[in-house]
PDB file of C-alpha atoms and ligand atoms in Angstrom:
ATOM      1  CA  MET A   1      -9.835 -27.356   0.568  1.00 55.00           C
ATOM      2  CA  SER A   2      -9.689 -23.729   1.589  1.00 54.00           C
ATOM      3  CA  GLU A   3      -8.505 -22.528  -1.792  1.00 63.00           C
ATOM      4  CA  LYS A   4      -9.612 -18.982  -2.475  1.00 72.00           C
ATOM      5  CA  SER A   5     -12.150 -18.987  -5.275  1.00 83.00           C
ATOM      6  CA  GLU A   6     -11.224 -17.164  -8.425  1.00 87.00           C
ATOM      7  CA  MET A   7     -12.631 -13.702  -9.004  1.00 96.00           C
ATOM      8  CA  ILE A   8     -14.131 -12.725 -12.325  1.00 98.00           C
ATOM      9  CA  GLN A   9     -12.165  -9.668 -13.347  1.00 98.00           C
ATOM     10  CA  GLN A  10     -11.458  -7.470 -16.347  1.00 98.00           C
ATOM     11  CA  THR A  11      -8.141  -5.960 -17.288  1.00 99.00           C
ATOM     12  CA  LEU A  12      -6.907  -3.496 -19.890  1.00 99.00           C
ATOM     13  CA  VAL A  13      -4.234  -4.725 -22.275  1.00 99.00           C
ATOM     14  CA  LEU A  14      -2.445  -2.402 -24.688  1.00 99.00           C
ATOM     15  CA  ILE A  15      -0.110  -3.628 -27.380  1.00 99.00           C
ATOM     16  CA  LYS A  16       2.300  -0.714 -27.321  1.00 98.00           C
ATOM     17  CA  PRO A  17       3.855   0.819 -30.457  1.00 98.00           C
ATOM     18  CA  ASP A  18       7.074  -1.231 -30.129  1.00 98.00           C
ATOM     19  CA  GLY A  19       4.959  -4.394 -30.064  1.00 98.00           C
ATOM     20  CA  LEU A  20       3.250  -3.279 -33.265  1.00 98.00           C
ATOM     21  CA  LYS A  21       6.503  -2.246 -34.936  1.00 98.00           C
ATOM     22  CA  LYS A  22       8.029  -5.624 -34.097  1.00 98.00           C
ATOM     23  CA  SER A  23       4.966  -7.411 -35.567  1.00 98.00           C
ATOM     24  CA  LEU A  24       4.236  -9.061 -32.244  1.00 98.00           C
ATOM     25  CA  THR A  25       0.441  -8.783 -32.267  1.00 98.00           C
ATOM     26  CA  GLY A  26      -0.174 -12.393 -33.305  1.00 98.00           C
ATOM     27  CA  ASN A  27       2.441 -13.638 -30.907  1.00 98.00           C
ATOM     28  CA  ILE A  28       1.094 -11.644 -27.972  1.00 98.00           C
ATOM     29  CA  LEU A  29      -2.508 -12.698 -28.672  1.00 98.00           C
ATOM     30  CA  THR A  30      -1.427 -16.328 -28.873  1.00 98.00           C
ATOM     31  CA  ARG A  31       0.440 -16.072 -25.580  1.00 98.00           C
ATOM     32  CA  LEU A  32      -2.511 -14.370 -23.884  1.00 98.00           C
ATOM     33  CA  SER A  33      -4.892 -17.027 -25.236  1.00 98.00           C
ATOM     34  CA  GLU A  34      -3.175 -19.486 -22.867  1.00 97.00           C
ATOM     35  CA  THR A  35      -5.117 -17.760 -20.099  1.00 98.00           C
ATOM     36  CA  LYS A  36      -8.475 -18.896 -21.590  1.00 98.00           C
ATOM     37  CA  LEU A  37      -9.757 -15.403 -20.821  1.00 98.00           C
ATOM     38  CA  GLU A  38     -12.238 -13.770 -23.178  1.00 98.00           C
ATOM     39  CA  ILE A  39     -11.554 -10.634 -25.199  1.00 98.00           C
ATOM     40  CA  VAL A  40     -14.672  -8.495 -24.610  1.00 99.00           C
ATOM     41  CA  ALA A  41     -13.475  -5.285 -26.290  1.00 99.00           C
ATOM     42  CA  ALA A  42     -10.807  -4.458 -28.866  1.00 99.00           C
ATOM     43  CA  LYS A  43      -9.849  -1.566 -31.095  1.00 98.00           C
ATOM     44  CA  ILE A  44      -6.935   0.270 -32.676  1.00 98.00           C
ATOM     45  CA  VAL A  45      -6.411   3.703 -31.182  1.00 98.00           C
ATOM     46  CA  ARG A  46      -4.459   6.720 -32.335  1.00 98.00           C
ATOM     47  CA  VAL A  47      -3.202   7.980 -28.997  1.00 98.00           C
ATOM     48  CA  THR A  48      -3.467  11.701 -28.292  1.00 98.00           C
ATOM     49  CA  ARG A  49      -1.161  13.435 -25.845  1.00 98.00           C
ATOM     50  CA  ALA A  50      -4.135  13.924 -23.517  1.00 98.00           C
ATOM     51  CA  LEU A  51      -4.961  10.193 -23.534  1.00 98.00           C
ATOM     52  CA  ALA A  52      -1.330   9.194 -23.006  1.00 98.00           C
ATOM     53  CA  GLU A  53      -0.887  11.662 -20.134  1.00 98.00           C
ATOM     54  CA  GLU A  54      -4.103  10.512 -18.471  1.00 98.00           C
ATOM     55  CA  HIS A  55      -3.193   6.847 -18.880  1.00 99.00           C
ATOM     56  CA  TYR A  56       0.209   7.377 -17.269  1.00 98.00           C
ATOM     57  CA  ARG A  57      -0.819  10.130 -14.855  1.00 98.00           C
ATOM     58  CA  SER A  58       0.710   8.268 -11.894  1.00 98.00           C
ATOM     59  CA  MET A  59       4.120   8.558 -13.594  1.00 98.00           C
ATOM     60  CA  LYS A  60       3.835  12.350 -13.961  1.00 98.00           C
ATOM     61  CA  ASP A  61       6.766  13.056 -11.626  1.00 98.00           C
ATOM     62  CA  LYS A  62       9.136  10.494 -13.125  1.00 98.00           C
ATOM     63  CA  PRO A  63      12.163  11.832 -15.013  1.00 97.00           C
ATOM     64  CA  PHE A  64      11.200   9.666 -18.008  1.00 98.00           C
ATOM     65  CA  PHE A  65       7.573  10.878 -18.170  1.00 98.00           C
ATOM     66  CA  GLU A  66       7.958  12.870 -21.401  1.00 98.00           C
ATOM     67  CA  GLU A  67       9.784   9.960 -23.034  1.00 98.00           C
ATOM     68  CA  LEU A  68       7.029   7.607 -21.846  1.00 98.00           C
ATOM     69  CA  ILE A  69       4.303   9.782 -23.376  1.00 98.00           C
ATOM     70  CA  GLN A  70       6.182   9.888 -26.694  1.00 98.00           C
ATOM     71  CA  TYR A  71       6.565   6.106 -26.478  1.00 98.00           C
ATOM     72  CA  LEU A  72       2.833   5.477 -25.961  1.00 98.00           C
ATOM     73  CA  LYS A  73       1.952   7.954 -28.709  1.00 98.00           C
ATOM     74  CA  GLY A  74       4.176   5.966 -31.081  1.00 98.00           C
ATOM     75  CA  GLU A  75       6.595   8.786 -31.732  1.00 98.00           C
ATOM     76  CA  LEU A  76       9.585   6.585 -30.955  1.00 98.00           C
ATOM     77  CA  HIS A  77       8.531   3.835 -33.361  1.00 97.00           C
ATOM     78  CA  ASP A  78       6.810   5.633 -36.227  1.00 94.00           C
ATOM     79  CA  ARG A  79       3.688   3.604 -35.392  1.00 94.00           C
ATOM     80  CA  ARG A  80       1.157   6.121 -34.143  1.00 96.00           C
ATOM     81  CA  LYS A  81      -1.280   3.621 -32.750  1.00 98.00           C
ATOM     82  CA  VAL A  82      -1.828   1.011 -30.087  1.00 98.00           C
ATOM     83  CA  ILE A  83      -4.177  -1.963 -29.914  1.00 98.00           C
ATOM     84  CA  ALA A  84      -6.429  -1.680 -26.850  1.00 99.00           C
ATOM     85  CA  MET A  85      -8.266  -4.713 -25.485  1.00 99.00           C
ATOM     86  CA  VAL A  86     -10.208  -5.813 -22.435  1.00 99.00           C
ATOM     87  CA  TYR A  87      -9.601  -9.365 -21.216  1.00 99.00           C
ATOM     88  CA  TRP A  88     -12.283 -10.804 -18.957  1.00 98.00           C
ATOM     89  CA  GLY A  89     -12.577 -13.926 -16.807  1.00 98.00           C
ATOM     90  CA  PRO A  90     -11.294 -15.648 -13.650  1.00 98.00           C
ATOM     91  CA  ASP A  91      -8.308 -13.835 -12.112  1.00 98.00           C
ATOM     92  CA  ALA A  92      -7.787 -11.890 -15.333  1.00 98.00           C
ATOM     93  CA  ILE A  93      -5.486  -9.274 -13.814  1.00 98.00           C
ATOM     94  CA  GLN A  94      -2.951 -11.632 -12.281  1.00 98.00           C
ATOM     95  CA  LYS A  95      -3.047 -14.082 -15.206  1.00 98.00           C
ATOM     96  CA  VAL A  96      -2.227 -11.388 -17.764  1.00 98.00           C
ATOM     97  CA  ARG A  97       0.435  -9.735 -15.564  1.00 98.00           C
ATOM     98  CA  GLN A  98       2.038 -13.147 -15.048  1.00 98.00           C
ATOM     99  CA  LEU A  99       2.349 -13.782 -18.788  1.00 98.00           C
ATOM    100  CA  ALA A 100       3.445 -10.183 -19.408  1.00 98.00           C
ATOM    101  CA  GLY A 101       6.348 -10.410 -16.960  1.00 98.00           C
ATOM    102  CA  ALA A 102       8.112  -7.754 -14.895  1.00 98.00           C
ATOM    103  CA  THR A 103       8.090  -4.076 -15.900  1.00 98.00           C
ATOM    104  CA  ASN A 104      11.842  -4.090 -16.514  1.00 98.00           C
ATOM    105  CA  PRO A 105      12.350  -6.415 -19.485  1.00 98.00           C
ATOM    106  CA  GLU A 106      15.833  -7.312 -18.229  1.00 98.00           C
ATOM    107  CA  GLU A 107      14.344  -8.540 -14.965  1.00 98.00           C
ATOM    108  CA  ALA A 108      11.318 -10.173 -16.554  1.00 98.00           C
ATOM    109  CA  GLU A 109      11.363 -13.949 -16.768  1.00 98.00           C
ATOM    110  CA  ALA A 110      12.937 -14.930 -20.087  1.00 98.00           C
ATOM    111  CA  THR A 111       9.831 -16.877 -21.088  1.00 97.00           C
ATOM    112  CA  SER A 112       7.441 -13.987 -20.345  1.00 98.00           C
ATOM    113  CA  ILE A 113       6.244 -11.678 -23.120  1.00 98.00           C
ATOM    114  CA  ARG A 114       8.294  -8.739 -21.870  1.00 98.00           C
ATOM    115  CA  GLY A 115      11.278 -10.981 -21.148  1.00 98.00           C
ATOM    116  CA  SER A 116      11.119 -12.350 -24.681  1.00 98.00           C
ATOM    117  CA  PHE A 117      10.557  -9.138 -26.622  1.00 98.00           C
ATOM    118  CA  GLY A 118      11.202  -6.067 -24.450  1.00 98.00           C
ATOM    119  CA  ARG A 119      14.325  -3.938 -24.338  1.00 98.00           C
ATOM    120  CA  ILE A 120      15.783  -0.984 -22.474  1.00 98.00           C
ATOM    121  CA  THR A 121      16.627   1.978 -24.699  1.00 97.00           C
ATOM    122  CA  THR A 122      19.987   3.732 -24.465  1.00 96.00           C
ATOM    123  CA  LYS A 123      18.112   6.529 -22.680  1.00 96.00           C
ATOM    124  CA  GLY A 124      16.936   3.985 -20.129  1.00 97.00           C
ATOM    125  CA  LEU A 125      13.251   3.712 -21.056  1.00 98.00           C
ATOM    126  CA  TYR A 126      11.688   0.282 -20.710  1.00 98.00           C
ATOM    127  CA  GLU A 127      10.126  -0.651 -24.041  1.00 98.00           C
ATOM    128  CA  ASN A 128       8.140  -3.614 -22.863  1.00 98.00           C
ATOM    129  CA  VAL A 129       5.700  -4.237 -25.743  1.00 98.00           C
ATOM    130  CA  LEU A 130       2.469  -4.338 -23.746  1.00 99.00           C
ATOM    131  CA  HIS A 131       0.569  -2.724 -20.917  1.00 99.00           C
ATOM    132  CA  ALA A 132      -1.575  -4.660 -18.440  1.00 99.00           C
ATOM    133  CA  SER A 133      -3.538  -3.264 -15.483  1.00 99.00           C
ATOM    134  CA  THR A 134      -2.122  -4.069 -12.042  1.00 98.00           C
ATOM    135  CA  ASP A 135      -5.236  -4.159  -9.845  1.00 98.00           C
ATOM    136  CA  GLU A 136      -9.019  -3.826  -9.974  1.00 98.00           C
ATOM    137  CA  SER A 137      -9.190  -0.091  -9.371  1.00 98.00           C
ATOM    138  CA  GLU A 138      -6.521   0.597 -11.973  1.00 98.00           C
ATOM    139  CA  ALA A 139      -8.345  -1.690 -14.412  1.00 99.00           C
ATOM    140  CA  GLU A 140     -11.603   0.192 -13.858  1.00 98.00           C
ATOM    141  CA  ARG A 141      -9.990   3.587 -14.355  1.00 98.00           C
ATOM    142  CA  GLU A 142      -8.136   2.452 -17.458  1.00 99.00           C
ATOM    143  CA  ILE A 143     -11.015   0.572 -19.119  1.00 98.00           C
ATOM    144  CA  LYS A 144     -13.279   3.606 -18.624  1.00 98.00           C
ATOM    145  CA  LEU A 145     -10.543   5.806 -20.075  1.00 98.00           C
ATOM    146  CA  TRP A 146     -10.006   3.735 -23.229  1.00 99.00           C
ATOM    147  CA  PHE A 147     -13.515   2.414 -23.922  1.00 98.00           C
ATOM    148  CA  GLU A 148     -17.104   3.629 -24.028  1.00 98.00           C
ATOM    149  CA  PRO A 149     -19.699   1.288 -22.472  1.00 98.00           C
ATOM    150  CA  ASP A 150     -21.105   0.204 -25.859  1.00 97.00           C
ATOM    151  CA  GLU A 151     -17.660  -0.830 -27.072  1.00 98.00           C
ATOM    152  CA  VAL A 152     -17.522  -3.583 -24.451  1.00 98.00           C
ATOM    153  CA  ILE A 153     -19.743  -6.620 -25.036  1.00 98.00           C
ATOM    154  CA  VAL A 154     -20.339  -7.429 -21.359  1.00 98.00           C
ATOM    155  CA  ASP A 155     -21.622  -5.153 -18.595  1.00 98.00           C
ATOM    156  CA  LEU A 156     -18.559  -4.394 -16.495  1.00 98.00           C
ATOM    157  CA  TYR A 157     -19.540  -1.250 -14.608  1.00 98.00           C
ATOM    158  CA  PRO A 158     -22.796   0.631 -13.999  1.00 98.00           C
ATOM    159  CA  THR A 159     -23.901   2.898 -16.826  1.00 98.00           C
ATOM    160  CA  GLU A 160     -26.530   5.561 -17.291  1.00 97.00           C
ATOM    161  CA  THR A 161     -28.434   6.740 -20.328  1.00 96.00           C
ATOM    162  CA  LYS A 162     -27.766  10.325 -21.278  1.00 95.00           C
ATOM    163  CA  THR A 163     -29.283  12.333 -24.087  1.00 94.00           C
ATOM    164  CA  ILE A 164     -26.427  14.177 -25.705  1.00 91.00           C
ATOM    165  CA  GLU A 165     -27.707  16.908 -27.965  1.00 93.00           C
ATOM    166  CA  LYS A 166     -25.849  18.890 -30.590  1.00 95.00           C
ATOM    167  CA  GLU A 167     -22.915  16.537 -30.268  1.00 92.00           C
ATOM    168  CA  LYS A 168     -20.821  16.622 -33.435  1.00 94.00           C
ATOM    169  CA  ARG A 169     -19.460  13.323 -34.604  1.00 91.00           C
ATOM    170  CA  GLN A 170     -18.244  11.741 -37.812  1.00 95.00           C
ATOM    171  CA  VAL A 171     -20.653   9.318 -39.491  1.00 95.00           C
ATOM    172  CA  TRP A 172     -20.390   7.425 -42.799  1.00 97.00           C
ATOM    173  CA  ALA A 173     -21.358   9.757 -45.648  1.00 96.00           C
TER     174      ALA A 173
HETATM  175  O1  CDP B 201       3.715  -1.221 -17.015  1.00 71.05           O
HETATM  176  P1  CDP B 201       3.888  -1.585 -15.564  1.00 71.05           P
HETATM  177  O2  CDP B 201       2.597  -1.490 -14.771  1.00 71.05           O
HETATM  178  O3  CDP B 201       4.550  -2.918 -15.394  1.00 71.05           O
HETATM  179  O4  CDP B 201       4.923  -0.527 -14.940  1.00 71.05           O
HETATM  180  P2  CDP B 201       4.701   0.937 -14.330  1.00 71.05           P
HETATM  181  O5  CDP B 201       5.564   1.031 -13.126  1.00 71.05           O
HETATM  182  O6  CDP B 201       3.244   1.239 -14.178  1.00 71.05           O
HETATM  183  O7  CDP B 201       5.325   1.881 -15.434  1.00 71.05           O
HETATM  184  C1  CDP B 201       4.623   2.221 -16.604  1.00 71.05           C
HETATM  185  C2  CDP B 201       5.590   2.142 -17.785  1.00 71.05           C
HETATM  186  O8  CDP B 201       6.613   3.122 -17.618  1.00 71.05           O
HETATM  187  C3  CDP B 201       6.339   0.830 -17.927  1.00 71.05           C
HETATM  188  O9  CDP B 201       5.575  -0.185 -18.587  1.00 71.05           O
HETATM  189  C4  CDP B 201       7.556   1.241 -18.732  1.00 71.05           C
HETATM  190  O10 CDP B 201       7.264   1.349 -20.121  1.00 71.05           O
HETATM  191  C5  CDP B 201       7.829   2.639 -18.181  1.00 71.05           C
HETATM  192  N1  CDP B 201       8.866   2.623 -17.131  1.00 71.05           N
HETATM  193  C6  CDP B 201      10.179   2.916 -17.484  1.00 71.05           C
HETATM  194  O11 CDP B 201      10.456   3.150 -18.668  1.00 71.05           O
HETATM  195  N2  CDP B 201      11.158   2.926 -16.524  1.00 71.05           N
HETATM  196  C7  CDP B 201      10.876   2.663 -15.238  1.00 71.05           C
HETATM  197  N3  CDP B 201      11.834   2.684 -14.325  1.00 71.05           N
HETATM  198  C8  CDP B 201       9.539   2.369 -14.868  1.00 71.05           C
HETATM  199  C9  CDP B 201       8.568   2.344 -15.846  1.00 71.05           C
HETATM  200 MG1   MG B 202       1.461   0.142 -14.211  1.00 71.05          MG
END
């Protein structure tokens, strides 16, 4: 057989604020567990404007950009957080995108996550409950944006050791 062998990949998944507001976390995790991929990083993030704008920087020129930033920040759902995760394993990118479904929830397969739970707002924004990276370079950019190396339990990308002096950070008192 000349079947192309599967590539070990990593992909960023965000449960967006509408997914959290609709209490879909358990459901989405269960659906994604069908992939048999491993979760190698996970956290809850309060999304700043800077993070949202960087995440969606390729959408900068879209008429709905401002709306999209407010959406990711949770301003449309009174849930100012997202759950960020890295899924890792064979063909991770395509497997997660497949289960997620098309960007437009009306066009997404009815059985997909977005098809099941997404909606289009009256303003025309696609509230599609989760984000998933579309290719390896996007995954790399996004994982590095959302996670520090020591927050991921496998070595995904090269790292370097840096001594950071006089860095202020919050520690347990
Ligand atoms: O999220 P995905 O990669 O499937 O789609 P995208 O083209 O990268 O767009 C990013 C996000 O912008 C989508 O997930 C939607 O929330 C939003 N979007 C929208 O509201 N209306 C569109 N016509 C396209 C995207
Ligand atoms: Mg995208």
